[in-house]
Structure formats: C-alpha cells, structure tokens
Short mmCIF file of C-alpha atoms in Angstrom, two decimals:
data_model
loop_
_atom_site.label_atom_id
_atom_site.label_comp_id
_atom_site.label_asym_id
_atom_site.label_seq_id
_atom_site.Cartn_x
_atom_site.Cartn_y
_atom_site.Cartn_z
CA MET A 1 0.00 0.00 0.00
CA MET A 2 1.25 3.46 -0.84
CA HIS A 3 0.27 6.13 1.66
CA ILE A 4 0.08 9.67 0.37
CA PRO A 5 2.82 11.87 1.87
CA ALA A 6 1.79 14.27 4.61
CA ASN A 7 2.48 17.31 2.44
CA ARG A 8 -0.02 16.06 -0.12
CA ALA A 9 -3.77 16.15 0.15
CA LEU A 10 -6.29 13.43 -0.34
CA LEU A 11 -9.98 13.60 -1.50
CA PRO A 12 -13.06 15.82 -1.73
CA ALA A 13 -14.85 16.08 1.54
CA ILE A 14 -18.48 16.98 1.13
CA ALA A 15 -20.79 18.77 -1.29
CA ALA A 16 -24.11 20.42 -0.54
CA GLY A 17 -25.66 18.81 -3.60
CA PHE A 18 -24.84 15.37 -2.27
CA LEU A 19 -26.33 16.18 1.14
CA VAL A 20 -29.65 17.05 -0.47
CA PHE A 21 -29.51 13.97 -2.65
CA SER A 22 -28.53 11.68 0.26
CA ILE A 23 -31.30 12.99 2.49
CA THR A 24 -33.86 12.56 -0.30
CA LEU A 25 -32.91 8.93 -0.81
CA ALA A 26 -32.77 8.23 2.91
CA VAL A 27 -36.26 9.65 3.38
CA ALA A 28 -37.46 7.46 0.52
CA GLY A 29 -36.04 4.48 2.37
CA ILE A 30 -33.82 3.58 -0.55
CA LEU A 31 -30.31 3.81 0.85
CA ASP A 32 -28.28 5.24 3.65
CA PHE A 33 -24.82 6.13 2.37
CA PRO A 34 -22.60 8.17 4.68
CA ALA A 35 -22.41 11.81 3.68
CA VAL A 36 -18.63 11.85 4.10
CA ARG A 37 -15.90 9.27 4.09
CA THR A 38 -15.64 7.18 7.24
CA ASP A 39 -12.16 5.79 6.53
CA LEU A 40 -10.31 9.07 7.11
CA SER A 41 -9.72 11.48 9.96
CA PRO A 42 -10.80 15.14 9.63
CA GLU A 43 -7.19 16.08 8.91
CA GLN A 44 -6.99 13.47 6.17
CA LEU A 45 -10.29 14.64 4.70
CA LYS A 46 -8.82 18.14 4.39
CA ARG A 47 -5.74 16.77 2.65
CA VAL A 48 -7.95 14.72 0.34
CA SER A 49 -9.97 17.79 -0.59
CA ASP A 50 -6.81 19.75 -1.34
CA VAL A 51 -5.12 17.16 -3.53
CA THR A 52 -8.18 16.40 -5.64
CA ARG A 53 -9.21 20.01 -6.21
CA ALA A 54 -9.25 20.88 -9.91
CA THR A 55 -6.05 22.58 -10.99
CA THR A 56 -5.86 26.11 -12.35
CA ASN A 57 -2.15 25.95 -13.23
CA PHE A 58 -1.47 24.56 -16.69
CA SER A 59 2.18 25.59 -16.90
CA LYS A 60 3.42 22.25 -15.62
CA ALA A 61 2.22 18.75 -14.82
CA GLU A 62 0.66 18.22 -11.41
CA PRO A 63 2.51 16.18 -8.78
CA TYR A 64 2.13 12.42 -9.39
CA GLU A 65 -0.02 13.08 -12.48
CA THR A 66 1.91 10.60 -14.59
CA MET A 67 1.12 7.79 -12.13
CA GLN A 68 -2.51 7.48 -13.16
CA GLY A 69 -3.15 4.41 -11.02
CA GLY A 70 -1.11 5.46 -8.00
CA ALA A 71 1.39 2.85 -6.83
CA ALA A 72 -0.45 0.27 -8.95
CA THR A 73 0.52 2.10 -12.18
CA SER A 74 2.41 0.11 -14.80
CA ILE A 75 5.61 1.80 -15.97
CA ASP A 76 6.42 -0.97 -18.45
CA PRO A 77 7.36 0.03 -22.02
CA VAL A 78 4.32 0.67 -24.19
CA ASN A 79 3.43 -2.12 -26.59
CA ARG A 80 0.28 -3.93 -27.71
CA ASP A 81 0.12 -5.79 -24.37
CA ILE A 82 0.37 -2.71 -22.15
CA PHE A 83 -3.19 -3.19 -20.82
CA SER A 84 -2.34 -6.73 -19.66
CA ARG A 85 0.17 -5.78 -16.97
CA PRO A 86 -0.52 -6.49 -13.28
CA SER A 87 -0.78 -3.84 -10.59
CA ALA A 88 2.80 -2.80 -9.93
CA ASN A 89 2.35 -3.10 -6.15
CA LEU A 90 0.98 -6.66 -6.10
CA SER A 91 2.47 -9.03 -3.55
CA ASP A 92 4.14 -12.27 -4.69
CA GLU A 93 1.01 -14.19 -3.69
CA GLY A 94 -1.14 -11.68 -5.55
CA GLY A 95 1.07 -12.08 -8.60
CA GLN A 96 0.41 -15.82 -8.60
CA ASP A 97 -3.36 -15.29 -8.40
CA PHE A 98 -3.12 -12.71 -11.19
CA HIS A 99 -1.43 -15.16 -13.54
CA LEU A 100 -3.95 -17.88 -12.70
CA GLY A 101 -6.76 -15.45 -13.37
CA ASN A 102 -5.12 -14.42 -16.63
CA ALA A 103 -5.07 -18.05 -17.80
CA LEU A 104 -8.78 -18.38 -16.98
CA PHE A 105 -9.56 -15.05 -18.67
CA ARG A 106 -7.99 -16.41 -21.87
CA LYS A 107 -9.42 -19.91 -21.49
CA LEU A 108 -11.39 -21.20 -24.48
CA TRP A 109 -14.52 -22.99 -23.26
CA VAL A 110 -15.91 -25.92 -25.25
CA SER A 111 -19.35 -27.44 -25.64
CA ALA A 112 -20.57 -30.25 -23.41
CA PRO A 113 -20.07 -33.13 -23.19
CA SER A 114 -16.32 -33.07 -23.69
CA SER A 115 -13.31 -35.07 -22.60
CA THR A 116 -11.95 -31.84 -21.07
CA GLN A 117 -14.58 -31.78 -18.37
CA ALA A 118 -13.15 -28.80 -16.52
CA SER A 119 -13.51 -26.71 -19.69
CA ASP A 120 -16.91 -27.69 -21.06
CA GLY A 121 -20.30 -26.08 -20.71
CA LEU A 122 -20.00 -23.37 -23.36
CA GLY A 123 -23.35 -21.81 -24.23
CA PRO A 124 -25.45 -23.48 -25.47
CA LEU A 125 -25.99 -19.99 -26.94
CA PHE A 126 -23.06 -17.59 -26.65
CA ASN A 127 -21.23 -14.58 -28.04
CA ALA A 128 -17.65 -15.62 -27.34
CA ARG A 129 -15.64 -18.61 -26.13
CA SER A 130 -13.41 -16.61 -23.80
CA CYS A 131 -13.26 -13.27 -22.00
CA GLN A 132 -10.24 -12.30 -24.09
CA SER A 133 -12.23 -12.78 -27.32
CA CYS A 134 -14.26 -9.65 -26.54
CA HIS A 135 -11.73 -7.65 -24.52
CA ILE A 136 -8.99 -7.74 -27.14
CA ARG A 137 -5.69 -7.81 -25.21
CA ASP A 138 -7.74 -6.47 -22.29
CA GLY A 139 -8.69 -3.42 -24.34
CA ARG A 140 -11.88 -2.21 -25.97
CA GLY A 141 -13.91 -4.00 -28.60
CA HIS A 142 -15.21 -2.72 -31.91
CA PRO A 143 -18.39 -3.03 -33.98
CA PRO A 144 -18.67 -5.40 -36.94
CA GLU A 145 -18.27 -4.05 -40.44
CA ALA A 146 -21.41 -2.87 -42.18
CA GLY A 147 -23.69 -5.77 -43.12
CA GLY A 148 -24.39 -9.01 -41.28
CA ALA A 149 -21.43 -10.43 -39.38
CA VAL A 150 -20.42 -12.13 -36.17
CA ALA A 151 -19.93 -9.18 -33.85
CA THR A 152 -17.69 -10.91 -31.23
CA SER A 153 -16.56 -7.81 -29.33
CA MET A 154 -19.93 -6.04 -29.63
CA VAL A 155 -23.25 -7.36 -28.38
CA LEU A 156 -26.87 -6.33 -28.66
CA ARG A 157 -28.62 -6.08 -25.32
CA LEU A 158 -32.36 -6.78 -25.52
CA ALA A 159 -34.89 -5.25 -23.15
CA ARG A 160 -38.27 -3.63 -22.73
CA THR A 161 -39.71 -1.37 -20.05
CA ALA A 162 -42.27 -2.35 -17.43
CA VAL A 163 -45.86 -2.71 -18.62
CA THR A 164 -47.68 -3.88 -15.46
CA ALA A 165 -47.94 -2.43 -11.98
CA ASP A 166 -45.95 -5.34 -10.53
CA GLU A 167 -43.18 -4.83 -13.09
CA GLU A 168 -43.06 -1.12 -12.36
CA GLN A 169 -42.74 -1.86 -8.66
CA ALA A 170 -39.94 -4.35 -9.29
CA VAL A 171 -37.97 -1.67 -11.13
CA LYS A 172 -38.75 0.93 -8.48
CA ASP A 173 -37.50 -1.42 -5.77
CA PHE A 174 -34.31 -2.13 -7.77
CA HIS A 175 -35.07 -5.83 -8.05
CA VAL A 176 -34.78 -5.72 -11.84
CA LEU A 177 -33.26 -3.26 -14.31
CA ASN A 178 -35.68 -3.99 -17.16
CA PHE A 179 -37.32 -7.01 -18.80
CA PRO A 180 -35.84 -9.40 -21.38
CA ASP A 181 -37.27 -10.34 -24.73
CA PRO A 182 -39.57 -13.34 -24.05
CA THR A 183 -37.83 -15.45 -26.70
CA TYR A 184 -34.29 -14.15 -27.03
CA GLY A 185 -33.59 -13.15 -23.44
CA VAL A 186 -31.37 -10.30 -22.31
CA GLN A 187 -28.89 -10.44 -25.18
CA LEU A 188 -28.70 -11.66 -28.76
CA GLN A 189 -26.33 -14.63 -28.95
CA ASP A 190 -24.98 -14.91 -32.48
CA LEU A 191 -23.11 -18.18 -31.87
CA ALA A 192 -24.26 -21.62 -30.70
CA VAL A 193 -22.84 -25.05 -29.92
CA PRO A 194 -23.04 -27.81 -32.59
CA GLY A 195 -26.59 -29.01 -33.15
CA LEU A 196 -28.18 -25.72 -32.15
CA ALA A 197 -29.01 -22.67 -34.25
CA ALA A 198 -27.59 -19.32 -33.20
CA GLU A 199 -30.26 -16.73 -32.42
CA GLY A 200 -29.40 -14.43 -35.31
CA LYS A 201 -26.83 -12.06 -36.75
CA VAL A 202 -26.19 -8.43 -35.89
CA THR A 203 -26.63 -6.08 -38.82
CA VAL A 204 -25.28 -2.56 -38.86
CA GLY A 205 -25.44 0.15 -41.47
CA TYR A 206 -24.12 3.69 -41.43
CA SER A 207 -25.22 7.00 -42.86
CA GLU A 208 -22.74 9.84 -42.97
CA GLU A 209 -23.17 13.44 -41.97
CA ALA A 210 -20.68 16.27 -42.18
CA VAL A 211 -19.95 18.67 -39.31
CA THR A 212 -18.11 21.93 -39.93
CA LEU A 213 -15.90 23.22 -37.15
CA ALA A 214 -14.47 26.66 -36.48
CA GLY A 215 -11.95 27.57 -39.16
CA GLY A 216 -13.75 25.54 -41.81
CA GLU A 217 -12.48 22.06 -40.93
CA THR A 218 -15.03 19.38 -41.83
CA VAL A 219 -15.45 16.10 -39.95
CA THR A 220 -17.63 13.25 -41.17
CA LEU A 221 -19.66 11.43 -38.52
CA ARG A 222 -21.25 8.06 -39.16
CA ARG A 223 -24.70 7.42 -37.72
CA PRO A 224 -25.35 3.70 -37.16
CA SER A 225 -28.56 1.75 -37.52
CA TYR A 226 -28.86 -1.72 -36.05
CA GLY A 227 -30.95 -4.75 -36.75
CA ILE A 228 -30.97 -8.53 -36.58
CA SER A 229 -31.09 -10.90 -39.51
CA ASP A 230 -31.74 -14.66 -39.64
CA LEU A 231 -33.76 -14.80 -36.44
CA ALA A 232 -33.90 -18.50 -35.66
CA TYR A 233 -36.69 -18.68 -33.07
CA GLY A 234 -39.36 -16.34 -34.36
CA PRO A 235 -39.78 -12.57 -34.19
CA LEU A 236 -38.64 -10.27 -31.43
CA ASP A 237 -41.31 -8.88 -29.16
CA PRO A 238 -42.44 -5.54 -30.64
CA ALA A 239 -41.54 -3.79 -27.38
CA THR A 240 -37.94 -5.08 -27.35
CA THR A 241 -35.25 -2.46 -27.84
CA LEU A 242 -31.74 -3.10 -29.17
CA SER A 243 -28.74 -1.61 -27.42
CA PRO A 244 -25.32 -2.14 -29.03
CA ARG A 245 -22.41 -2.30 -26.58
CA ILE A 246 -18.74 -2.80 -27.42
CA ALA A 247 -16.51 -4.40 -24.80
CA PRO A 248 -14.90 -1.68 -22.64
CA PRO A 249 -11.20 -1.71 -21.65
CA MET A 250 -10.38 -3.66 -18.48
CA ILE A 251 -7.73 -1.48 -16.86
CA GLY A 252 -8.14 0.08 -13.41
CA LEU A 253 -11.36 -1.72 -12.43
CA GLY A 254 -10.24 -2.53 -8.89
CA LEU A 255 -9.27 1.09 -8.34
CA ILE A 256 -12.68 2.24 -9.54
CA GLU A 257 -14.37 -0.11 -7.07
CA ALA A 258 -12.15 1.32 -4.31
CA ILE A 259 -13.41 4.89 -4.76
CA PRO A 260 -15.62 5.69 -1.75
CA ASP A 261 -19.34 6.06 -2.50
CA ALA A 262 -19.37 9.45 -0.79
CA ASP A 263 -16.80 10.87 -3.19
CA ILE A 264 -18.77 9.79 -6.26
CA LEU A 265 -22.06 10.99 -4.81
CA ALA A 266 -20.49 14.34 -3.91
CA ASN A 267 -20.53 15.20 -7.62
CA ALA A 268 -24.18 14.21 -8.14
CA ASP A 269 -26.68 16.97 -8.94
CA PRO A 270 -29.82 15.18 -10.13
CA ASP A 271 -32.08 18.19 -9.56
CA GLY A 272 -29.73 20.67 -11.21
CA LYS A 273 -29.49 22.80 -8.07
CA LYS A 274 -25.87 23.75 -8.75
CA GLY A 275 -26.99 25.55 -11.91
CA THR A 276 -24.17 24.22 -14.08
CA GLY A 277 -26.35 22.30 -16.53
CA ILE A 278 -24.54 19.11 -15.53
CA ARG A 279 -26.98 16.85 -13.68
CA GLY A 280 -25.06 13.70 -12.88
CA ARG A 281 -27.16 10.97 -11.28
CA PRO A 282 -25.94 7.86 -9.51
CA ALA A 283 -26.97 4.46 -10.78
CA ILE A 284 -28.68 2.72 -7.85
CA VAL A 285 -28.63 -1.07 -8.21
CA ARG A 286 -28.53 -4.21 -6.10
CA ASP A 287 -25.35 -6.11 -5.41
CA HIS A 288 -26.07 -9.49 -6.98
CA ARG A 289 -24.37 -11.42 -4.17
CA THR A 290 -25.77 -9.64 -1.14
CA GLY A 291 -29.02 -8.28 -2.52
CA GLN A 292 -28.20 -4.96 -0.84
CA ILE A 293 -28.73 -1.57 -2.45
CA ALA A 294 -25.44 -0.35 -3.89
CA LEU A 295 -23.93 2.28 -6.14
CA GLY A 296 -23.57 1.07 -9.72
CA ARG A 297 -20.27 1.95 -11.32
CA PHE A 298 -19.48 -0.74 -13.96
CA GLY A 299 -20.93 -1.22 -17.42
CA TRP A 300 -21.99 1.34 -20.00
CA LYS A 301 -25.02 2.27 -17.89
CA ALA A 302 -23.36 1.54 -14.53
CA GLN A 303 -25.64 -1.45 -14.06
CA ASN A 304 -23.23 -3.44 -11.88
CA ALA A 305 -21.94 -2.47 -8.44
CA THR A 306 -18.79 -4.60 -8.29
CA VAL A 307 -16.18 -6.11 -10.57
CA ARG A 308 -17.39 -9.54 -9.50
CA ASP A 309 -20.95 -8.69 -10.57
CA GLN A 310 -19.64 -7.60 -13.96
CA VAL A 311 -17.53 -10.77 -14.39
CA ALA A 312 -20.34 -13.14 -13.34
CA ASP A 313 -22.75 -11.46 -15.75
CA ALA A 314 -20.26 -11.82 -18.61
CA PHE A 315 -19.67 -15.50 -17.84
CA SER A 316 -23.40 -16.16 -17.83
CA VAL A 317 -24.65 -14.07 -20.74
CA ASP A 318 -21.66 -13.69 -23.06
CA ILE A 319 -20.16 -17.20 -22.74
CA GLY A 320 -23.01 -19.23 -21.24
CA ILE A 321 -20.95 -20.48 -18.30
CA SER A 322 -22.56 -20.81 -14.87
CA THR A 323 -20.84 -19.64 -11.69
CA PRO A 324 -21.85 -19.68 -8.01
CA ASP A 325 -23.18 -16.13 -8.48
CA ARG A 326 -25.11 -16.98 -11.67
CA PRO A 327 -25.83 -20.73 -11.40
CA ASN A 328 -28.05 -21.16 -14.49
CA ALA A 329 -26.04 -23.60 -16.63
CA HIS A 330 -28.10 -22.82 -19.75
CA GLY A 331 -27.14 -19.17 -19.67
CA ASP A 332 -29.53 -16.89 -21.55
CA CYS A 333 -31.73 -19.69 -22.96
CA THR A 334 -35.42 -18.88 -22.46
CA PRO A 335 -38.48 -21.15 -22.14
CA ASN A 336 -39.28 -20.36 -25.77
CA GLU A 337 -35.97 -21.92 -26.80
CA ALA A 338 -36.77 -25.49 -25.81
CA HIS A 339 -34.02 -27.05 -27.92
CA CYS A 340 -31.46 -24.88 -26.13
CA LEU A 341 -32.75 -25.93 -22.72
CA ALA A 342 -32.51 -29.60 -23.76
CA MET A 343 -28.79 -29.36 -24.57
CA PRO A 344 -26.29 -30.91 -22.12
CA THR A 345 -24.44 -28.68 -19.66
CA GLY A 346 -20.92 -28.81 -18.32
CA VAL A 347 -21.83 -29.19 -14.64
CA GLN A 348 -19.67 -31.91 -13.09
CA LYS A 349 -20.93 -32.76 -9.61
CA ARG A 350 -17.51 -33.97 -8.55
CA LEU A 351 -16.17 -30.47 -9.28
CA GLY A 352 -19.10 -28.44 -7.98
CA ASP A 353 -22.63 -27.28 -8.73
CA THR A 354 -21.70 -24.99 -11.61
CA GLU A 355 -19.64 -25.09 -14.77
CA ALA A 356 -17.12 -22.63 -13.30
CA PRO A 357 -17.04 -23.48 -9.59
CA ASP A 358 -14.82 -21.71 -7.12
CA PRO A 359 -12.08 -20.58 -7.37
CA ILE A 360 -12.62 -19.70 -11.05
CA LEU A 361 -14.86 -16.66 -10.53
CA PRO A 362 -12.75 -15.18 -7.68
CA LEU A 363 -9.55 -15.62 -9.73
CA VAL A 364 -10.97 -13.98 -12.86
CA THR A 365 -12.36 -11.21 -10.67
CA PHE A 366 -8.94 -10.70 -9.05
CA TYR A 367 -7.29 -10.58 -12.45
CA SER A 368 -9.85 -8.03 -13.65
CA GLU A 369 -9.34 -5.91 -10.53
CA ASN A 370 -5.58 -5.79 -10.98
CA LEU A 371 -5.03 -4.94 -14.63
CA ALA A 372 -2.79 -1.92 -14.26
CA VAL A 373 -3.36 1.53 -15.65
CA PRO A 374 -0.35 2.59 -17.77
CA ALA A 375 1.70 5.62 -16.83
CA ARG A 376 1.00 8.89 -18.60
CA ARG A 377 3.17 9.86 -21.53
CA LYS A 378 4.33 13.37 -22.49
CA ALA A 379 2.40 14.91 -19.59
CA SER A 380 4.88 17.80 -19.26
CA LEU A 381 5.06 18.76 -22.94
CA PRO A 382 3.79 22.29 -23.62
CA ALA A 383 1.41 21.06 -26.34
CA VAL A 384 -0.13 18.53 -23.95
CA LEU A 385 -0.41 21.03 -21.10
CA HIS A 386 -2.10 23.48 -23.46
CA GLY A 387 -4.52 20.72 -24.45
CA LYS A 388 -5.23 20.03 -20.81
CA GLU A 389 -6.14 23.70 -20.36
CA MET A 390 -8.49 23.45 -23.37
CA PHE A 391 -10.03 20.31 -21.84
CA TYR A 392 -10.82 22.21 -18.64
CA ARG A 393 -11.84 25.42 -20.39
CA SER A 394 -14.24 23.59 -22.68
CA GLY A 395 -16.02 22.06 -19.69
CA CYS A 396 -14.97 18.45 -20.25
CA ALA A 397 -13.76 18.08 -16.66
CA ALA A 398 -17.29 18.77 -15.37
CA CYS A 399 -18.12 15.10 -16.02
CA HIS A 400 -14.68 13.61 -16.62
CA THR A 401 -13.59 14.29 -13.02
CA PRO A 402 -9.79 14.05 -13.08
CA LYS A 403 -8.86 12.46 -9.77
CA PHE A 404 -9.92 10.62 -6.64
CA VAL A 405 -8.23 8.92 -3.70
CA THR A 406 -9.28 5.38 -2.92
CA ARG A 407 -10.37 4.01 0.46
CA ASP A 408 -7.82 3.65 3.22
CA GLY A 409 -7.48 0.48 5.26
CA MET A 410 -8.55 -1.96 2.54
CA LYS A 411 -7.23 -5.52 2.97
CA ASP A 412 -6.87 -8.43 0.59
CA LYS A 413 -8.13 -11.96 1.24
CA ASP A 414 -5.00 -12.72 3.27
CA GLY A 415 -5.43 -9.68 5.52
CA LYS A 416 -2.62 -7.73 3.85
CA ASP A 417 -2.85 -4.19 2.52
CA SER A 418 -4.79 -4.14 -0.74
CA PRO A 419 -2.97 -2.85 -3.85
CA GLN A 420 -5.93 -0.52 -4.41
CA ALA A 421 -5.89 1.03 -0.93
CA PHE A 422 -5.28 4.75 -0.42
CA GLN A 423 -4.10 5.64 -3.91
CA LEU A 424 -4.31 8.95 -5.72
CA ILE A 425 -5.76 7.98 -9.11
CA TRP A 426 -6.62 9.85 -12.30
CA PRO A 427 -9.54 8.09 -14.06
CA TYR A 428 -11.15 11.22 -15.60
CA SER A 429 -14.71 10.12 -14.81
CA ASP A 430 -17.35 10.95 -12.24
CA PHE A 431 -18.95 7.47 -12.67
CA LEU A 432 -22.39 9.08 -12.77
CA LEU A 433 -25.17 8.85 -15.35
CA HIS A 434 -25.65 11.77 -17.71
CA ASP A 435 -28.17 12.57 -20.42
CA MET A 436 -26.04 12.50 -23.57
CA GLY A 437 -28.73 13.61 -25.98
CA GLU A 438 -30.88 11.96 -28.60
CA GLY A 439 -27.98 11.31 -30.97
CA LEU A 440 -26.49 8.74 -28.58
CA SER A 441 -29.78 7.36 -27.25
CA ASP A 442 -30.35 3.63 -27.53
CA GLY A 443 -33.94 3.90 -26.30
CA GLN A 444 -33.32 1.29 -23.63
CA GLN A 445 -34.01 1.81 -19.94
CA VAL A 446 -31.57 0.12 -17.56
CA GLY A 447 -32.76 0.63 -13.99
CA VAL A 448 -32.65 4.36 -13.26
CA ALA A 449 -30.87 5.03 -16.57
CA SER A 450 -33.04 6.12 -19.49
CA GLY A 451 -32.23 5.50 -23.11
CA ARG A 452 -30.36 8.81 -23.25
CA ASP A 453 -28.32 8.16 -20.10
CA TRP A 454 -24.77 6.81 -20.07
CA ARG A 455 -22.14 6.45 -17.38
CA THR A 456 -19.19 8.77 -17.89
CA PRO A 457 -16.48 6.40 -19.13
CA PRO A 458 -13.00 6.76 -17.60
CA LEU A 459 -10.45 8.20 -20.02
CA TRP A 460 -7.25 6.71 -18.61
CA GLY A 461 -5.49 4.68 -21.28
CA ILE A 462 -7.65 6.08 -24.09
CA GLY A 463 -4.60 7.29 -25.99
CA LEU A 464 -3.38 3.69 -26.32
CA THR A 465 -6.52 2.37 -28.01
CA GLN A 466 -4.91 1.97 -31.44
CA THR A 467 -1.81 0.37 -29.93
CA VAL A 468 -3.75 -2.24 -27.96
CA SER A 469 -6.81 -2.93 -30.09
CA GLY A 470 -5.36 -2.33 -33.55
CA GLN A 471 -8.04 0.20 -34.40
CA GLN A 472 -9.97 3.07 -32.86
CA ALA A 473 -13.61 2.68 -31.88
CA TYR A 474 -15.13 4.96 -29.25
CA LEU A 475 -18.47 5.48 -27.50
CA HIS A 476 -20.77 2.66 -26.42
CA ASP A 477 -21.16 1.25 -29.93
CA GLY A 478 -17.80 2.10 -31.44
CA ARG A 479 -19.30 4.45 -34.02
CA ALA A 480 -16.62 7.10 -33.49
CA ARG A 481 -13.41 6.35 -35.39
CA THR A 482 -11.43 9.19 -33.85
CA LEU A 483 -11.44 11.09 -30.58
CA THR A 484 -12.68 14.15 -32.44
CA GLU A 485 -15.70 12.22 -33.71
CA ALA A 486 -16.40 10.95 -30.20
CA ILE A 487 -16.47 14.48 -28.80
CA LEU A 488 -18.71 15.73 -31.60
CA TRP A 489 -21.32 13.06 -30.79
CA HIS A 490 -21.74 14.49 -27.28
CA GLY A 491 -25.15 16.06 -26.71
CA GLY A 492 -27.60 16.68 -23.88
CA GLU A 493 -25.72 17.76 -20.78
CA ALA A 494 -22.45 17.60 -22.73
CA GLU A 495 -23.60 19.71 -25.68
CA LYS A 496 -22.15 22.91 -24.25
CA ALA A 497 -18.72 21.27 -23.90
CA ARG A 498 -19.06 19.76 -27.38
CA ASN A 499 -19.82 23.16 -28.89
CA ALA A 500 -16.94 24.74 -27.00
CA PHE A 501 -14.61 22.17 -28.54
CA ALA A 502 -16.05 22.77 -32.02
CA ASP A 503 -15.55 26.53 -31.60
CA LEU A 504 -11.86 26.24 -30.68
CA SER A 505 -9.24 27.07 -33.26
CA LYS A 506 -7.82 24.11 -35.15
CA ASP A 507 -4.57 24.29 -33.17
CA ASP A 508 -6.43 24.40 -29.84
CA ARG A 509 -8.59 21.43 -30.85
CA GLN A 510 -5.50 19.45 -31.79
CA ALA A 511 -3.90 20.35 -28.46
CA LEU A 512 -6.95 18.97 -26.62
CA ILE A 513 -6.66 15.75 -28.64
CA ASN A 514 -2.94 15.62 -27.81
CA PHE A 515 -3.87 15.77 -24.14
CA LEU A 516 -6.35 12.89 -24.49
CA GLU A 517 -3.76 10.85 -26.37
CA SER A 518 -1.35 11.29 -23.45
CA LEU A 519 -3.75 9.64 -20.99
#
C-alpha cells in the first residue's frame, strides 16, 4: 500500500448537492450512504480535498499526475500488451493469483459433453468462447463491419420497459433493471454449440453526416442503424429495444471499485441545483451477491456495483458459463428456446454445482481488478499542457472528473494491505449517469438510466486504443473512429462542452486531442 505523503492532500470532503440527494434517498427508504468518508480522519479529509481540487495551473504537470493508477501504475514500455500488466504493487502471492486469473480469462470454453470436463459447458448460446475474445488484449472491442457479421466484441442487449404495476414496482425497488425479450432473453447470442441454431446475426449500417468546425475544418460522422437478420426462433417482441455495446477496456477496475461512495455521490446533482447544466445521477442497483442496495459503477449504464458482478454477468450471458453467483447452466436460454434448454451442460458434480465453480470466478475477478493503468506519456510537454487547459476550459472536466483517492485500510483476502488502498488515481470520470442527448440514445431503460443516459467512461489509457486494439472505436457502440468524432457526438448535458470544442481554433482542438492521447 502506498500512503500519500503528509504534504499532499487526499480527496473531496463533502458537497451540498450530495447532502440534499442523500437525504432525499434516505427519506425514501432507498439507501443510507454516509455523507462523508468514514475511513479518514478530519485532517486526512482536508488533505484529500486539497489534492483532488481541480487545478488552475497549466504551466506544468501536477505532482504524481503521470502515475494514473497510484502505486499500482504500470511503468512498463508501451506495446500492444500494455493493458495486460498487473498492478505494480501486487504481492508475490497476488502475482500468482493474477497469472492464474489471466489463464482463466484467456481460457477457451468448449461445448458439453467433452473429454476436457473442466472446460466444457460453453453456451449453449453464446457470443464468445473466452473473456479475451471480446476484450482484445484487455482493451476495448469494436463493432462489426457494415452488413451481417459475427460481432464478437460487440453485443446487442435486448430489453423492454415495465408494462404492469408489478413490473413497475420491481424496477422501483431495484429488483430488476428492465425485462428481457420473451424469446431471445437479455442479449442476442450470435453463436451456438453444434446441433443448435444461433439466435441471429447483428446487422449494422451507417449513414454519414458532415460537421463543420471553427476555421472551416469538416469532420464526417457516421450514424449507425442496427438490426438482426436470420432470427432462428421467431420474431422479437415488438416492445424489445436493441442496445449495441462494445466491450470496454479492463484497466483500473479494482481502483474504480475502491473509490468511496461518498466521493462519487459528492458530484451528483440530479435536480440541477448547482446551476451548471450538468446533472449527474448515480446508478442505484442491487449487489447481486448480497441483494443490498449499492452504487452502480461498472458497465456502459453503470448497471453493476462490483467487478465480481460484472464478471459473473459476462460469464453467464456472453459465454453461457454458470458460476456460483449466476448458477443457471443454460445461460440466456429462455423457455421459448426449448431445444437450447434440452442441450447438455458442463456441470460436473464432482467439481461443484456450476460449470465454473470456485475458485474460477474469484480468480478472474482478481485478475480483472488488478489490470494496471499505464503511466501517462508526455504529460509535461507544452502542447499537452495546453490541451489540458483546453479540456478544462471547454467544460470536459465537469463530467470527466480528473482524480480521486481510494479508500484507506482496505485488505486483501490474506489480511494484507490491498494494492488498491489509499491511492491517488486519475480516471477522468465521475462514474455518474448523464443525459447524452438523442444522438447517442439507444432507447433502452436500464434501472434508473433512461435510453439517453450513459455512465461517464473513464479516459485513462484512451490514448493507447490503437496500440492495444489495432483500431480506434469509441463510444458505447464504437461508431466514433477518432477522438474528435467521439467528442462531436456528445449532446444533452455535454452539448455545451461539445460546442466549446467545435468553436476552438484548429490548433487548440488538436492540443486537446494531444492531451487525451497522453492519458
């Protein structure tokens, strides 16, 4: 564990907007989060507030700015595997668990029955045979080319809103996020084991539209349209919406989980009382293990509270592998897919009650929690510092909150200091939901998130997208082929910042992009 020196400060203390929000939720009987951090003394809270205050000095890099993940930051040379490095402060025992988790993350599952009984149980319907198939070298995925194709690193989530009073109450009580298609479930699976038909193929088409920026520069945006061809089990329900989601990068997840709830909620302003036009709202969900109300912070709509929740969901829905947290061995098969439900599973009673019994899920979770954030590059260059100033001046930092300090006193499973404990980190996200406008709407409600709402994605590592993934694909569906395109798609609460970027001179816009590429 790396303690922050006494002459540094640590995290934001308290915000009036959060107090109002917290009291409102407490009165509603929904949750009871502490208004301030309980892991720090008053002196430490002051230091936290000081060190995480937004900078106004763009003449030089801030102290420790290059170490984006604190002591866990990877300082290895940059190459295509830079997102696959372990937390730099892992213990020897943690390093062993990381490498075991890595092997399981890359493991190719096979259909049942198989002679490799510890590896069977794939599907029967699935999107990928391994975690690594979607998270390419632990980085972000990309959409398929125009036309029908196996998407692999992009999926279509399927859902409808509540239509009965009981369904509405279930959503209100956070017992469900939405409701699956009655035939195709929560996600379209475009692959299947031998002897079973895949559910269908993702289709995507693009129309192009030109945007003219200050100075006359023209940028072409591509607007996607999605569909499904070759539906194997009948039509979709007319109320079912399609939400395309590319696989997000895996770095820094354990650090994100270690950010105290109070520090995320301090930036919330759901009623707009701060008058900034930025109305970040927390995603309130249930922890799938405990059933307790929790703060969602993972997934494109922050639908999962913990890394383990996210991993278990991916095992179940993307690969069709059951775990102790999601024990359904037939994955996303529905009662309307009788042939799928009749297929054999990979459950081996001598190994456990699920296809991936303990310790598989804990090891993959540990691996996912400890993929290191790479160190910043060129943070002190004048062009990058100027771009950082443009980033702040344009209003980008209003949602892409630069820095936090993680919880103090965290311990690992062996009672030792956690690698994620008490670290100054630079994720550039507030981890709240924001209305991003109609242009980015998928029309799909996910719990408290509407079709226009998306979680602010962290920006650390974004400049290495091409290096790791071999191509650039940004936003939830990968429609943006450059960082400039991604910014120009921002609407809703972010439209003011988007317009500020578009109104910059060409040199100032390029400087802002240089800054993003340094993250």
